[in-house]
């Protein structure tokens, strides 16, 4: 563990204090942003007549990624990423209509159907569990999904689809964080 001299300790404390103030300000700004985003969502819902079946304005149905892309384009003079996506999608649509091998598409659509059937089969298996509590079923589901994820990861590595990743070792960084917390925030005596 790196030991800090007095000058470094003081600089670290000043840095942490400044960052804490800036992040406190960020919290305030984030809360204002949420409030203003909700107001914008309500305004868009009202202007675009987005309503539920009872005729009430329904801001939750406003697609904010699209709204934010337009804000970027119209008010922040940025490139509209959604427009770029749409142009790309149209290019792909043309490719599907004219050039993409139908057998490849059919094979892909077929596997999606098989996955959907598998999902329904999984749901049916849960219905068979009549004497287990919800908590036990959730735990079993968690274990089964974890096994699935591990098996999928192993199979992808064996097939060469992905490379095996070494688990990230953050132990040194975490030790430094604990050390600095103790040193700079006065937790215990260092």
PDB file of C-alpha atoms in Angstrom:
ATOM      1  CA  UNK A   1       0.000   0.000   0.000  1.00  0.00           C
ATOM      2  CA  UNK A   2       1.324   3.401  -0.971  1.00  0.00           C
ATOM      3  CA  UNK A   3       1.914   5.650   2.036  1.00  0.00           C
ATOM      4  CA  UNK A   4       1.148   9.327   1.529  1.00  0.00           C
ATOM      5  CA  UNK A   5       3.311  12.077   2.964  1.00  0.00           C
ATOM      6  CA  UNK A   6       1.646  15.086   4.670  1.00  0.00           C
ATOM      7  CA  UNK A   7       1.610  17.190   1.506  1.00  0.00           C
ATOM      8  CA  UNK A   8      -0.012  14.348  -0.460  1.00  0.00           C
ATOM      9  CA  UNK A   9      -2.560  13.775   2.335  1.00  0.00           C
ATOM     10  CA  UNK A  10      -3.523  17.454   2.274  1.00  0.00           C
ATOM     11  CA  UNK A  11      -3.802  17.498  -1.511  1.00  0.00           C
ATOM     12  CA  UNK A  12      -5.885  14.307  -1.428  1.00  0.00           C
ATOM     13  CA  UNK A  13      -8.217  15.802   1.221  1.00  0.00           C
ATOM     14  CA  UNK A  14      -8.666  19.009  -0.796  1.00  0.00           C
ATOM     15  CA  UNK A  15      -9.328  17.000  -3.955  1.00  0.00           C
ATOM     16  CA  UNK A  16     -11.900  14.814  -2.193  1.00  0.00           C
ATOM     17  CA  UNK A  17     -13.643  17.857  -0.688  1.00  0.00           C
ATOM     18  CA  UNK A  18     -13.855  19.552  -4.103  1.00  0.00           C
ATOM     19  CA  UNK A  19     -15.139  16.386  -5.752  1.00  0.00           C
ATOM     20  CA  UNK A  20     -17.710  15.835  -3.002  1.00  0.00           C
ATOM     21  CA  UNK A  21     -19.006  19.390  -3.510  1.00  0.00           C
ATOM     22  CA  UNK A  22     -19.168  18.930  -7.271  1.00  0.00           C
ATOM     23  CA  UNK A  23     -20.964  15.596  -6.923  1.00  0.00           C
ATOM     24  CA  UNK A  24     -23.393  17.117  -4.423  1.00  0.00           C
ATOM     25  CA  UNK A  25     -24.146  19.731  -7.096  1.00  0.00           C
ATOM     26  CA  UNK A  26     -24.513  16.910  -9.649  1.00  0.00           C
ATOM     27  CA  UNK A  27     -27.162  15.279  -7.426  1.00  0.00           C
ATOM     28  CA  UNK A  28     -29.086  18.572  -7.357  1.00  0.00           C
ATOM     29  CA  UNK A  29     -28.795  18.935 -11.148  1.00  0.00           C
ATOM     30  CA  UNK A  30     -29.827  15.316 -11.745  1.00  0.00           C
ATOM     31  CA  UNK A  31     -32.980  15.802  -9.667  1.00  0.00           C
ATOM     32  CA  UNK A  32     -33.846  18.978 -11.582  1.00  0.00           C
ATOM     33  CA  UNK A  33     -33.249  17.118 -14.853  1.00  0.00           C
ATOM     34  CA  UNK A  34     -35.657  14.342 -13.831  1.00  0.00           C
ATOM     35  CA  UNK A  35     -38.299  16.932 -12.956  1.00  0.00           C
ATOM     36  CA  UNK A  36     -37.827  18.790 -16.243  1.00  0.00           C
ATOM     37  CA  UNK A  37     -37.733  15.582 -18.252  1.00  0.00           C
ATOM     38  CA  UNK A  38     -41.079  14.617 -16.715  1.00  0.00           C
ATOM     39  CA  UNK A  39     -42.481  18.053 -17.622  1.00  0.00           C
ATOM     40  CA  UNK A  40     -41.198  17.637 -21.192  1.00  0.00           C
ATOM     41  CA  UNK A  41     -42.705  14.155 -21.358  1.00  0.00           C
ATOM     42  CA  UNK A  42     -46.076  15.527 -20.188  1.00  0.00           C
ATOM     43  CA  UNK A  43     -45.905  18.378 -22.713  1.00  0.00           C
ATOM     44  CA  UNK A  44     -45.104  16.014 -25.601  1.00  0.00           C
ATOM     45  CA  UNK A  45     -47.911  13.659 -24.528  1.00  0.00           C
ATOM     46  CA  UNK A  46     -50.343  16.563 -24.493  1.00  0.00           C
ATOM     47  CA  UNK A  47     -49.215  18.028 -27.843  1.00  0.00           C
ATOM     48  CA  UNK A  48     -49.125  14.640 -29.587  1.00  0.00           C
ATOM     49  CA  UNK A  49     -52.392  13.495 -28.019  1.00  0.00           C
ATOM     50  CA  UNK A  50     -50.830  10.447 -26.345  1.00  0.00           C
ATOM     51  CA  UNK A  51     -53.727   9.104 -24.290  1.00  0.00           C
ATOM     52  CA  UNK A  52     -54.854   5.946 -22.549  1.00  0.00           C
ATOM     53  CA  UNK A  53     -58.187   4.226 -23.255  1.00  0.00           C
ATOM     54  CA  UNK A  54     -59.926   6.525 -20.759  1.00  0.00           C
ATOM     55  CA  UNK A  55     -58.786   9.575 -22.719  1.00  0.00           C
ATOM     56  CA  UNK A  56     -56.291  10.731 -20.089  1.00  0.00           C
ATOM     57  CA  UNK A  57     -52.895  12.047 -21.134  1.00  0.00           C
ATOM     58  CA  UNK A  58     -50.306   9.288 -20.747  1.00  0.00           C
ATOM     59  CA  UNK A  59     -46.769  10.714 -20.555  1.00  0.00           C
ATOM     60  CA  UNK A  60     -45.278   7.301 -19.754  1.00  0.00           C
ATOM     61  CA  UNK A  61     -45.982   6.248 -23.361  1.00  0.00           C
ATOM     62  CA  UNK A  62     -43.768   9.018 -24.780  1.00  0.00           C
ATOM     63  CA  UNK A  63     -40.633   7.474 -26.250  1.00  0.00           C
ATOM     64  CA  UNK A  64     -37.980   9.597 -24.553  1.00  0.00           C
ATOM     65  CA  UNK A  65     -34.999   8.308 -26.577  1.00  0.00           C
ATOM     66  CA  UNK A  66     -36.697   9.761 -29.670  1.00  0.00           C
ATOM     67  CA  UNK A  67     -37.512  13.023 -27.887  1.00  0.00           C
ATOM     68  CA  UNK A  68     -33.926  13.328 -26.638  1.00  0.00           C
ATOM     69  CA  UNK A  69     -32.564  12.649 -30.134  1.00  0.00           C
ATOM     70  CA  UNK A  70     -34.708  15.520 -31.433  1.00  0.00           C
ATOM     71  CA  UNK A  71     -33.580  17.797 -28.598  1.00  0.00           C
ATOM     72  CA  UNK A  72     -29.982  17.022 -29.581  1.00  0.00           C
ATOM     73  CA  UNK A  73     -30.698  17.820 -33.229  1.00  0.00           C
ATOM     74  CA  UNK A  74     -32.971  20.848 -32.873  1.00  0.00           C
ATOM     75  CA  UNK A  75     -31.545  22.610 -29.841  1.00  0.00           C
ATOM     76  CA  UNK A  76     -28.014  21.327 -29.220  1.00  0.00           C
ATOM     77  CA  UNK A  77     -26.924  21.170 -32.877  1.00  0.00           C
ATOM     78  CA  UNK A  78     -25.852  17.552 -32.590  1.00  0.00           C
ATOM     79  CA  UNK A  79     -26.292  14.741 -35.076  1.00  0.00           C
ATOM     80  CA  UNK A  80     -29.621  12.941 -34.665  1.00  0.00           C
ATOM     81  CA  UNK A  81     -28.550   9.370 -33.914  1.00  0.00           C
ATOM     82  CA  UNK A  82     -32.078   8.004 -34.331  1.00  0.00           C
ATOM     83  CA  UNK A  83     -32.272   9.491 -37.823  1.00  0.00           C
ATOM     84  CA  UNK A  84     -28.984   7.788 -38.658  1.00  0.00           C
ATOM     85  CA  UNK A  85     -30.402   4.528 -37.281  1.00  0.00           C
ATOM     86  CA  UNK A  86     -33.527   4.951 -39.392  1.00  0.00           C
ATOM     87  CA  UNK A  87     -31.471   5.518 -42.558  1.00  0.00           C
ATOM     88  CA  UNK A  88     -29.439   2.417 -41.763  1.00  0.00           C
ATOM     89  CA  UNK A  89     -32.626   0.447 -41.089  1.00  0.00           C
ATOM     90  CA  UNK A  90     -34.003   1.489 -44.497  1.00  0.00           C
ATOM     91  CA  UNK A  91     -30.776   0.296 -46.102  1.00  0.00           C
ATOM     92  CA  UNK A  92     -31.188  -3.061 -44.334  1.00  0.00           C
ATOM     93  CA  UNK A  93     -34.863  -3.221 -45.373  1.00  0.00           C
ATOM     94  CA  UNK A  94     -33.783  -2.866 -49.011  1.00  0.00           C
ATOM     95  CA  UNK A  95     -31.180  -5.585 -48.510  1.00  0.00           C
ATOM     96  CA  UNK A  96     -33.816  -7.933 -47.059  1.00  0.00           C
ATOM     97  CA  UNK A  97     -36.108  -7.256 -49.993  1.00  0.00           C
ATOM     98  CA  UNK A  98     -33.481  -7.699 -52.698  1.00  0.00           C
ATOM     99  CA  UNK A  99     -30.277  -9.418 -51.644  1.00  0.00           C
ATOM    100  CA  UNK A 100     -30.275 -11.307 -48.343  1.00  0.00           C
ATOM    101  CA  UNK A 101     -30.333 -15.084 -48.791  1.00  0.00           C
ATOM    102  CA  UNK A 102     -33.845 -16.291 -47.874  1.00  0.00           C
ATOM    103  CA  UNK A 103     -32.539 -19.544 -46.387  1.00  0.00           C
ATOM    104  CA  UNK A 104     -30.357 -17.626 -43.933  1.00  0.00           C
ATOM    105  CA  UNK A 105     -33.304 -15.453 -42.893  1.00  0.00           C
ATOM    106  CA  UNK A 106     -35.582 -18.492 -42.561  1.00  0.00           C
ATOM    107  CA  UNK A 107     -32.984 -20.236 -40.404  1.00  0.00           C
ATOM    108  CA  UNK A 108     -32.734 -17.202 -38.147  1.00  0.00           C
ATOM    109  CA  UNK A 109     -36.521 -16.808 -37.865  1.00  0.00           C
ATOM    110  CA  UNK A 110     -36.798 -20.529 -37.116  1.00  0.00           C
ATOM    111  CA  UNK A 111     -34.354 -20.348 -34.209  1.00  0.00           C
ATOM    112  CA  UNK A 112     -36.246 -17.370 -32.764  1.00  0.00           C
ATOM    113  CA  UNK A 113     -39.401 -19.492 -32.844  1.00  0.00           C
ATOM    114  CA  UNK A 114     -37.610 -22.357 -31.103  1.00  0.00           C
ATOM    115  CA  UNK A 115     -36.338 -19.994 -28.406  1.00  0.00           C
ATOM    116  CA  UNK A 116     -39.876 -18.697 -27.846  1.00  0.00           C
ATOM    117  CA  UNK A 117     -41.129 -22.276 -27.499  1.00  0.00           C
ATOM    118  CA  UNK A 118     -38.345 -22.964 -25.000  1.00  0.00           C
ATOM    119  CA  UNK A 119     -39.405 -19.900 -22.994  1.00  0.00           C
ATOM    120  CA  UNK A 120     -42.993 -21.186 -22.912  1.00  0.00           C
ATOM    121  CA  UNK A 121     -41.750 -24.640 -21.836  1.00  0.00           C
ATOM    122  CA  UNK A 122     -39.809 -23.024 -18.981  1.00  0.00           C
ATOM    123  CA  UNK A 123     -42.951 -21.176 -17.850  1.00  0.00           C
ATOM    124  CA  UNK A 124     -44.917 -24.432 -17.955  1.00  0.00           C
ATOM    125  CA  UNK A 125     -42.340 -26.169 -15.749  1.00  0.00           C
ATOM    126  CA  UNK A 126     -42.841 -23.463 -13.118  1.00  0.00           C
ATOM    127  CA  UNK A 127     -46.595 -24.104 -13.194  1.00  0.00           C
ATOM    128  CA  UNK A 128     -45.906 -27.728 -12.221  1.00  0.00           C
ATOM    129  CA  UNK A 129     -44.307 -26.613  -8.939  1.00  0.00           C
ATOM    130  CA  UNK A 130     -47.381 -26.636  -6.736  1.00  0.00           C
ATOM    131  CA  UNK A 131     -45.993 -27.032  -3.212  1.00  0.00           C
ATOM    132  CA  UNK A 132     -42.976 -24.718  -3.390  1.00  0.00           C
ATOM    133  CA  UNK A 133     -43.110 -21.175  -2.062  1.00  0.00           C
ATOM    134  CA  UNK A 134     -42.545 -18.208  -4.358  1.00  0.00           C
ATOM    135  CA  UNK A 135     -39.181 -17.542  -2.683  1.00  0.00           C
ATOM    136  CA  UNK A 136     -37.991 -21.111  -3.281  1.00  0.00           C
ATOM    137  CA  UNK A 137     -39.129 -20.978  -6.902  1.00  0.00           C
ATOM    138  CA  UNK A 138     -37.300 -17.670  -7.411  1.00  0.00           C
ATOM    139  CA  UNK A 139     -34.135 -19.126  -5.879  1.00  0.00           C
ATOM    140  CA  UNK A 140     -34.351 -22.212  -8.101  1.00  0.00           C
ATOM    141  CA  UNK A 141     -34.914 -19.963 -11.118  1.00  0.00           C
ATOM    142  CA  UNK A 142     -31.854 -17.912 -10.144  1.00  0.00           C
ATOM    143  CA  UNK A 143     -29.729 -21.074  -9.876  1.00  0.00           C
ATOM    144  CA  UNK A 144     -30.993 -22.416 -13.196  1.00  0.00           C
ATOM    145  CA  UNK A 145     -30.353 -19.095 -14.968  1.00  0.00           C
ATOM    146  CA  UNK A 146     -26.879 -18.906 -13.458  1.00  0.00           C
ATOM    147  CA  UNK A 147     -26.129 -22.420 -14.721  1.00  0.00           C
ATOM    148  CA  UNK A 148     -27.491 -21.420 -18.143  1.00  0.00           C
ATOM    149  CA  UNK A 149     -25.271 -18.319 -18.274  1.00  0.00           C
ATOM    150  CA  UNK A 150     -22.176 -20.306 -17.287  1.00  0.00           C
ATOM    151  CA  UNK A 151     -22.922 -23.042 -19.828  1.00  0.00           C
ATOM    152  CA  UNK A 152     -23.572 -20.481 -22.566  1.00  0.00           C
ATOM    153  CA  UNK A 153     -20.318 -18.693 -21.728  1.00  0.00           C
ATOM    154  CA  UNK A 154     -18.356 -21.974 -21.840  1.00  0.00           C
ATOM    155  CA  UNK A 155     -19.950 -23.040 -25.128  1.00  0.00           C
ATOM    156  CA  UNK A 156     -19.258 -19.639 -26.717  1.00  0.00           C
ATOM    157  CA  UNK A 157     -15.618 -19.869 -25.633  1.00  0.00           C
ATOM    158  CA  UNK A 158     -15.295 -23.421 -27.014  1.00  0.00           C
ATOM    159  CA  UNK A 159     -16.917 -22.365 -30.292  1.00  0.00           C
ATOM    160  CA  UNK A 160     -14.575 -19.383 -30.571  1.00  0.00           C
ATOM    161  CA  UNK A 161     -17.473 -16.915 -30.504  1.00  0.00           C
ATOM    162  CA  UNK A 162     -15.930 -15.055 -27.593  1.00  0.00           C
ATOM    163  CA  UNK A 163     -12.568 -15.044 -25.881  1.00  0.00           C
ATOM    164  CA  UNK A 164     -12.220 -16.116 -22.291  1.00  0.00           C
ATOM    165  CA  UNK A 165     -11.903 -13.090 -20.061  1.00  0.00           C
ATOM    166  CA  UNK A 166      -9.844 -13.082 -16.945  1.00  0.00           C
ATOM    167  CA  UNK A 167     -11.857 -11.815 -14.015  1.00  0.00           C
ATOM    168  CA  UNK A 168     -10.944  -8.200 -13.393  1.00  0.00           C
ATOM    169  CA  UNK A 169      -8.771  -7.828 -10.317  1.00  0.00           C
ATOM    170  CA  UNK A 170      -9.799  -4.645  -8.538  1.00  0.00           C
ATOM    171  CA  UNK A 171      -8.307  -5.673  -5.205  1.00  0.00           C
ATOM    172  CA  UNK A 172      -5.541  -3.045  -5.308  1.00  0.00           C
ATOM    173  CA  UNK A 173      -7.973  -0.296  -6.268  1.00  0.00           C
ATOM    174  CA  UNK A 174     -10.445  -1.374  -3.561  1.00  0.00           C
ATOM    175  CA  UNK A 175      -7.675  -1.508  -0.964  1.00  0.00           C
ATOM    176  CA  UNK A 176      -6.627   2.023  -1.947  1.00  0.00           C
ATOM    177  CA  UNK A 177     -10.248   3.195  -1.690  1.00  0.00           C
ATOM    178  CA  UNK A 178     -10.556   1.725   1.813  1.00  0.00           C
ATOM    179  CA  UNK A 179      -7.225   3.246   2.799  1.00  0.00           C
ATOM    180  CA  UNK A 180      -8.214   6.693   1.503  1.00  0.00           C
ATOM    181  CA  UNK A 181     -11.643   6.481   3.125  1.00  0.00           C
ATOM    182  CA  UNK A 182      -9.984   5.851   6.447  1.00  0.00           C
ATOM    183  CA  UNK A 183      -7.333   8.485   5.904  1.00  0.00           C
ATOM    184  CA  UNK A 184      -9.417  11.274   4.401  1.00  0.00           C
ATOM    185  CA  UNK A 185     -12.782  10.837   6.037  1.00  0.00           C
ATOM    186  CA  UNK A 186     -11.429  10.161   9.501  1.00  0.00           C
ATOM    187  CA  UNK A 187     -12.774   6.621   9.802  1.00  0.00           C
ATOM    188  CA  UNK A 188     -10.602   4.948  12.427  1.00  0.00           C
ATOM    189  CA  UNK A 189      -7.147   6.433  12.902  1.00  0.00           C
ATOM    190  CA  UNK A 190      -4.523   5.963  10.192  1.00  0.00           C
TER     191      UNK A 190
END
